Amino acid sequence: MGILARITSAAKSSSNKSSESSLSTGGHGIDKNRVLAPTDPNVINPVNAGTWETVRTAPVNHTPRYFNKAEADALKAVATQKREEARQAKRAYKSLKKLEQSDAEVHTAHRNYIKGVADHELTKKRSDANTARHLHALRPEYARLGFGLDRAENKAQQRIEELKAKIKEKY
């Protein structure tokens, strides 16, 4: 269901009694493993430090040697090509970094929204609990009023019975 459908929907889902009970006793459903789970299986974190691979176009030359003209020309062509690819790689990595930054900003904004929803839900529940306490405090007065009405009804009924008895005596 889309966000607008959810906002405008008149249907309310029934509340889960066990979670209400858990909340009312200070319980929680916050699983630290889910909270700290990576956003992607390959994301870099202390548990997954990634690979330590590097780029190496040419093998390391451990011993001095001579190169002939063909080798030198070929290496120069590869070096020129790799310089251009490195420039493009830097641009691409810069863009990837910007994408990660944008994703993180959206993620943070969403989490701030979720925190706001949770804060306001608590405010609403606090208000509901306060109203419930107030209603409970009214119960004795309503009971007193009810007992008073019962007494008045009994007295009226008793008086009616007395009047009926008087009328029967006269006739």
XYZ file of N, CA and C in Angstrom:
513
model
N 0.859 -1.170 0.000
C 0.000 0.000 0.000
C 0.902 1.228 0.000
N 0.606 2.181 -0.865
C 1.400 3.399 -0.957
C 1.178 4.314 0.231
N 2.048 5.317 0.352
C 1.993 6.208 1.517
C 0.689 7.002 1.542
N 0.229 7.488 0.371
C -1.020 8.248 0.356
C -2.201 7.362 0.712
N -2.194 6.126 0.227
C -3.280 5.199 0.563
C -3.288 4.925 2.059
N -2.096 4.794 2.640
C -2.031 4.542 4.083
C -2.490 5.741 4.875
N -2.147 6.943 4.416
C -2.532 8.155 5.139
C -4.038 8.345 5.074
N -4.620 8.101 3.892
C -6.045 8.361 3.710
C -6.912 7.160 4.039
N -6.314 6.035 4.307
C -7.082 4.821 4.586
C -7.844 4.940 5.892
N -9.123 4.531 5.832
C -9.951 4.571 7.042
C -9.772 3.298 7.853
N -9.258 2.253 7.218
C -9.096 0.973 7.922
C -7.946 1.054 8.893
N -8.200 0.650 10.106
C -7.163 0.628 11.134
C -6.868 -0.830 11.461
N -5.606 -1.150 11.576
C -5.268 -2.520 11.945
C -5.450 -2.694 13.443
N -5.828 -3.901 13.810
C -6.055 -4.151 15.239
C -4.723 -4.214 15.952
N -4.706 -3.748 17.182
C -3.455 -3.702 17.931
C -3.126 -5.068 18.495
N -1.864 -5.315 18.637
C -1.364 -6.582 19.117
C -1.270 -6.527 20.641
N -2.064 -7.362 21.318
C -2.146 -7.315 22.779
C -0.797 -7.625 23.427
N -0.038 -8.574 22.848
C 1.225 -8.927 23.492
C 2.219 -7.782 23.415
N 2.234 -7.043 22.292
C 3.171 -5.919 22.212
C 2.721 -4.788 23.120
N 1.380 -4.608 23.281
C 0.891 -3.590 24.208
C 1.357 -3.936 25.615
N 1.209 -5.200 25.975
C 1.619 -5.634 27.306
C 3.114 -5.428 27.480
N 3.870 -5.767 26.453
C 5.313 -5.600 26.523
C 5.683 -4.135 26.686
N 5.001 -3.260 25.936
C 5.278 -1.832 26.069
C 4.888 -1.329 27.448
N 3.761 -1.806 27.954
C 3.286 -1.291 29.241
C 4.157 -1.746 30.396
N 4.958 -2.767 30.173
C 5.857 -3.226 31.231
C 7.298 -2.796 30.972
N 7.477 -1.917 29.989
C 8.817 -1.408 29.701
C 9.606 -2.278 28.746
N 8.923 -3.219 28.101
C 9.612 -4.099 27.170
C 9.971 -3.385 25.878
N 10.616 -4.105 24.974
C 11.004 -3.520 23.695
C 11.119 -4.602 22.647
N 11.143 -4.191 21.413
C 11.344 -5.089 20.287
C 12.553 -4.655 19.482
N 13.547 -4.111 20.156
C 14.740 -3.609 19.471
C 15.806 -4.689 19.498
N 16.037 -5.295 18.353
C 17.038 -6.350 18.231
C 18.344 -5.700 17.780
N 19.345 -5.699 18.681
C 20.602 -5.003 18.357
C 21.253 -5.566 17.099
N 21.065 -6.847 16.836
C 21.660 -7.425 15.633
C 21.004 -6.859 14.369
N 19.690 -6.582 14.439
C 19.010 -5.968 13.295
C 19.383 -4.493 13.190
N 19.485 -3.804 14.334
C 19.847 -2.388 14.314
C 21.228 -2.203 13.700
N 22.170 -3.067 14.075
C 23.556 -2.932 13.616
C 23.865 -3.752 12.370
N 22.837 -4.390 11.784
C 23.061 -5.177 10.569
C 23.519 -4.259 9.446
N 24.460 -4.717 8.640
C 24.941 -3.886 7.528
C 23.814 -3.583 6.541
N 23.894 -2.451 5.876
C 22.894 -2.081 4.882
C 23.059 -2.881 3.598
N 24.186 -3.548 3.464
C 24.470 -4.382 2.297
C 25.489 -5.432 2.752
N 25.395 -6.653 2.266
C 26.342 -7.689 2.715
C 27.803 -7.358 2.427
N 28.047 -6.502 1.440
C 29.429 -6.193 1.055
C 29.918 -4.862 1.595
N 29.109 -4.182 2.432
C 29.513 -2.868 2.926
C 30.718 -3.009 3.855
N 31.554 -1.993 3.872
C 32.761 -2.013 4.693
C 32.399 -1.658 6.131
N 32.818 -2.495 7.050
C 32.636 -2.262 8.489
C 33.693 -3.071 9.227
N 33.776 -2.960 10.547
C 34.830 -3.701 11.258
C 34.762 -5.220 11.096
N 33.576 -5.763 10.862
C 33.461 -7.209 10.675
C 33.825 -7.602 9.245
N 33.545 -6.713 8.300
C 33.865 -6.959 6.900
C 34.752 -5.816 6.418
N 36.044 -5.981 6.596
C 36.984 -4.918 6.244
C 37.214 -4.832 4.744
N 36.531 -5.663 4.009
C 36.724 -5.642 2.557
C 37.984 -6.389 2.181
N 38.321 -6.278 0.925
C 39.549 -6.934 0.480
C 40.684 -5.908 0.513
N 41.865 -6.410 0.558
C 43.024 -5.520 0.580
C 43.740 -5.571 -0.764
N 42.942 -5.892 -1.794
C 43.511 -5.953 -3.137
C 43.868 -4.556 -3.602
N 44.725 -4.504 -4.581
C 45.121 -3.223 -5.150
C 45.192 -3.354 -6.662
N 45.455 -2.266 -7.298
C 45.621 -2.263 -8.747
C 47.114 -2.341 -9.041
N 47.478 -3.275 -9.897
C 48.875 -3.366 -10.312
C 48.874 -3.768 -11.779
N 49.150 -2.805 -12.633
C 49.148 -3.047 -14.074
C 50.374 -3.871 -14.478
N 51.502 -3.491 -13.955
C 52.743 -4.203 -14.305
C 53.278 -4.885 -13.044
N 53.866 -6.035 -13.195
C 54.442 -6.694 -12.025
C 55.627 -5.894 -11.478
N 55.911 -6.105 -10.195
C 57.049 -5.420 -9.577
C 58.332 -5.989 -10.195
N 59.215 -5.091 -10.561
C 60.477 -5.484 -11.173
C 61.527 -5.476 -10.072
N 61.858 -6.648 -9.544
C 62.767 -6.747 -8.390
C 64.239 -6.635 -8.762
N 64.536 -6.890 -9.985
C 65.946 -6.836 -10.384
C 66.112 -5.831 -11.521
N 67.239 -5.153 -11.534
C 67.461 -4.215 -12.634
C 67.597 -4.974 -13.952
N 67.105 -4.314 -14.993
C 67.207 -4.935 -16.322
C 67.154 -3.874 -17.389
N 67.510 -4.245 -18.570
C 67.426 -3.380 -19.741
C 66.110 -3.677 -20.453
N 65.583 -2.628 -21.110
C 64.386 -2.785 -21.941
C 64.758 -2.417 -23.357
N 64.169 -3.091 -24.302
C 64.417 -2.716 -25.696
C 63.395 -1.669 -26.114
N 63.543 -1.119 -27.329
C 62.682 -0.043 -27.803
C 61.221 -0.479 -27.854
N 60.934 -1.650 -28.322
C 59.546 -2.127 -28.442
C 58.899 -2.210 -27.050
N 59.682 -2.733 -26.081
C 59.145 -2.823 -24.717
C 58.891 -1.432 -24.143
N 59.825 -0.525 -24.365
C 59.688 0.839 -23.846
C 58.499 1.542 -24.491
N 58.327 1.389 -25.815
C 57.185 2.006 -26.504
C 55.866 1.420 -25.990
N 55.831 0.135 -25.822
C 54.609 -0.530 -25.337
C 54.290 -0.065 -23.923
N 55.326 0.030 -23.072
C 55.100 0.495 -21.693
C 54.632 1.947 -21.683
N 55.192 2.760 -22.586
C 54.774 4.164 -22.657
C 53.306 4.253 -23.067
N 52.883 3.452 -24.027
C 51.488 3.465 -24.487
C 50.553 3.012 -23.355
N 50.958 1.956 -22.662
C 50.145 1.469 -21.529
C 50.091 2.534 -20.432
N 51.239 3.179 -20.153
C 51.277 4.220 -19.113
C 50.350 5.377 -19.468
N 50.341 5.787 -20.736
C 49.455 6.872 -21.180
C 47.998 6.452 -21.020
N 47.687 5.238 -21.439
C 46.320 4.708 -21.314
C 45.914 4.641 -19.841
N 46.800 4.149 -18.997
C 46.488 4.001 -17.572
C 46.337 5.359 -16.894
N 47.109 6.359 -17.346
C 46.968 7.702 -16.782
C 45.548 8.218 -17.055
N 45.049 8.040 -18.306
C 43.691 8.469 -18.654
C 42.659 7.655 -17.868
N 42.844 6.358 -17.763
C 41.912 5.514 -16.994
C 41.922 5.899 -15.513
N 43.099 6.269 -14.992
C 43.189 6.699 -13.590
C 42.410 7.990 -13.389
N 42.515 8.907 -14.354
C 41.757 10.156 -14.256
C 40.262 9.859 -14.241
N 39.819 8.969 -15.112
C 38.398 8.610 -15.169
C 37.978 7.826 -13.911
N 38.871 6.985 -13.403
C 38.578 6.238 -12.175
C 38.395 7.200 -11.005
N 39.260 8.220 -10.932
C 39.121 9.216 -9.863
C 37.774 9.917 -9.953
N 37.350 10.272 -11.173
C 36.042 10.913 -11.363
C 34.918 9.959 -10.931
N 35.037 8.712 -11.339
C 33.998 7.728 -11.007
C 33.926 7.506 -9.492
N 35.089 7.358 -8.850
C 35.088 7.152 -7.392
C 34.563 8.384 -6.663
N 34.857 9.566 -7.199
C 34.322 10.789 -6.598
C 32.792 10.774 -6.678
N 32.254 10.350 -7.823
C 30.803 10.256 -7.985
C 30.209 9.174 -7.080
N 30.892 8.032 -6.976
C 30.417 6.973 -6.076
C 30.385 7.466 -4.631
N 31.409 8.227 -4.256
C 31.456 8.784 -2.900
C 30.291 9.744 -2.688
N 29.974 10.569 -3.694
C 28.837 11.485 -3.595
C 27.528 10.702 -3.460
N 27.413 9.606 -4.198
C 26.214 8.763 -4.079
C 26.086 8.216 -2.657
N 27.190 7.730 -2.094
C 27.165 7.227 -0.715
C 26.772 8.334 0.250
N 27.298 9.546 0.023
C 26.970 10.679 0.882
C 25.479 10.998 0.786
N 24.937 11.012 -0.434
C 23.509 11.279 -0.620
C 22.663 10.200 0.044
N 23.064 8.934 -0.151
C 22.347 7.836 0.503
C 22.365 7.995 2.017
N 23.513 8.380 2.556
C 23.635 8.550 4.008
C 22.765 9.707 4.493
N 22.678 10.787 3.700
C 21.832 11.919 4.085
C 20.359 11.508 4.111
N 19.931 10.761 3.089
C 18.543 10.280 3.057
C 18.299 9.335 4.226
N 19.236 8.439 4.462
C 19.115 7.484 5.574
C 18.974 8.236 6.903
N 19.833 9.224 7.116
C 19.801 10.006 8.356
C 18.492 10.779 8.476
N 18.043 11.383 7.371
C 16.768 12.122 7.404
C 15.617 11.182 7.739
N 15.634 9.985 7.165
C 14.574 9.017 7.445
C 14.611 8.579 8.903
N 15.798 8.322 9.430
C 15.911 7.919 10.837
C 15.449 9.055 11.753
N 15.739 10.312 11.396
C 15.245 11.440 12.186
C 13.725 11.493 12.142
N 13.145 11.212 10.986
C 11.685 11.145 10.864
C 11.139 10.040 11.764
N 11.763 8.863 11.709
C 11.324 7.728 12.532
C 11.423 8.087 14.013
N 12.500 8.760 14.416
C 12.631 9.183 15.817
C 11.504 10.135 16.180
N 11.160 11.047 15.267
C 10.051 11.972 15.508
C 8.733 11.236 15.658
N 8.504 10.244 14.792
C 7.281 9.440 14.892
C 7.238 8.748 16.253
N 8.344 8.158 16.671
C 8.397 7.462 17.963
C 8.175 8.438 19.116
N 8.807 9.617 19.047
C 8.622 10.624 20.100
C 7.169 11.054 20.191
N 6.544 11.297 19.043
C 5.166 11.766 19.052
C 4.202 10.654 19.449
N 4.532 9.418 19.103
C 3.709 8.290 19.553
C 3.740 8.208 21.074
N 4.924 8.395 21.665
C 5.031 8.380 23.127
C 4.226 9.525 23.723
N 4.293 10.706 23.108
C 3.511 11.846 23.596
C 2.024 11.521 23.560
N 1.568 10.899 22.477
C 0.156 10.521 22.350
C -0.223 9.489 23.415
N 0.629 8.492 23.606
C 0.330 7.440 24.587
C 0.360 8.005 26.005
N 1.278 8.950 26.258
C 1.338 9.615 27.559
C 0.020 10.363 27.806
N -0.490 11.044 26.774
C -1.762 11.756 26.881
C -2.907 10.781 27.104
N -2.898 9.645 26.385
C -3.936 8.621 26.574
C -3.910 8.091 28.006
N -2.713 7.805 28.518
C -2.592 7.284 29.888
C -3.078 8.327 30.893
N -2.744 9.598 30.658
C -3.189 10.670 31.542
C -4.719 10.761 31.532
N -5.323 10.666 30.352
C -6.788 10.689 30.237
C -7.393 9.482 30.953
N -6.792 8.313 30.787
C -7.300 7.110 31.447
C -7.232 7.261 32.969
N -6.126 7.812 33.488
C -6.024 8.047 34.925
C -7.110 9.007 35.389
N -7.356 10.058 34.609
C -8.390 11.035 34.959
C -9.773 10.358 34.984
N -10.041 9.543 33.983
C -11.332 8.842 33.941
C -11.479 7.898 35.132
N -10.409 7.215 35.491
C -10.461 6.342 36.680
C -10.762 7.170 37.929
N -10.182 8.354 38.017
C -10.413 9.211 39.186
C -11.882 9.654 39.260
N -12.577 9.717 38.132
C -13.993 10.099 38.115
C -14.925 8.967 38.550
N -14.457 7.750 38.506
C -15.312 6.593 38.794
C -15.993 6.662 40.157
N -15.286 7.018 41.245
C -15.978 7.066 42.542
C -17.135 8.073 42.555
N -16.938 9.216 41.898
C -18.018 10.214 41.863
C -19.209 9.687 41.069
N -18.938 9.014 39.949
C -20.032 8.420 39.180
C -20.740 7.345 40.014
N -19.966 6.565 40.752
C -20.578 5.538 41.611
C -21.447 6.204 42.667
N -20.958 7.312 43.282
C -21.744 8.031 44.280
C -23.045 8.538 43.661
N -22.919 9.091 42.425
C -24.120 9.568 41.738
C -25.076 8.407 41.461
N -24.528 7.301 41.058
C -25.359 6.117 40.785
C -26.067 5.626 42.034
N -25.339 5.549 43.155
C -25.959 5.124 44.414
C -27.046 6.107 44.831
N -26.769 7.415 44.615
C -27.769 8.437 44.944
C -29.023 8.251 44.103
N -28.847 7.949 42.833
C -30.000 7.716 41.958
C -30.749 6.451 42.375
N -29.999 5.424 42.748
C -30.661 4.195 43.242
C -31.487 4.501 44.485
N -30.897 5.274 45.427
C -31.643 5.650 46.639
C -32.896 6.439 46.291
N -32.739 7.411 45.370
C -33.888 8.234 44.973
C -34.962 7.367 44.329
N -34.558 6.421 43.489
C -35.517 5.524 42.852
C -36.220 4.669 43.891
N -35.435 4.149 44.842
C -36.032 3.321 45.906
C -37.005 4.138 46.756
N -36.606 5.358 47.105
C -37.487 6.223 47.896
C -38.763 6.538 47.124
N -38.612 6.849 45.832
C -39.790 7.154 45.011
C -40.689 5.937 44.917
N -40.096 4.777 44.704
C -40.890 3.550 44.601
C -41.580 3.262 45.929
N -40.844 3.476 47.026
C -41.430 3.270 48.362
C -42.598 4.230 48.586
N -42.432 5.476 48.198
C -43.496 6.483 48.367
C -44.710 6.123 47.524
N -44.450 5.646 46.280
C -45.544 5.217 45.408
C -46.308 4.071 46.056
N -45.561 3.111 46.614
C -46.220 1.970 47.275
C -47.045 2.451 48.467
N -46.527 3.422 49.217
C -47.270 3.971 50.358
C -48.553 4.652 49.889
N -48.467 5.423 48.798
C -49.649 6.094 48.268
C -50.673 5.085 47.760
N -50.225 4.041 47.100
C -51.126 2.992 46.630
C -51.844 2.346 47.818
N -51.089 2.120 48.865
C -51.680 1.483 50.051
C -52.729 2.406 50.660
N -52.465 3.705 50.725
C -53.434 4.655 51.272
C -54.709 4.677 50.434
N -54.512 4.646 49.113
C -55.681 4.684 48.225
C -56.502 3.424 48.411
N -55.896 2.303 48.547
C -56.616 1.040 48.748
C -57.356 1.045 50.076
N -56.771 1.684 51.079
C -57.427 1.778 52.376
C -58.701 2.599 52.294
N -58.687 3.665 51.513
C -59.840 4.536 51.374
C -60.943 3.842 50.587
N -60.680 2.978 49.713
C -61.715 2.362 48.902
C -61.922 0.977 49.311
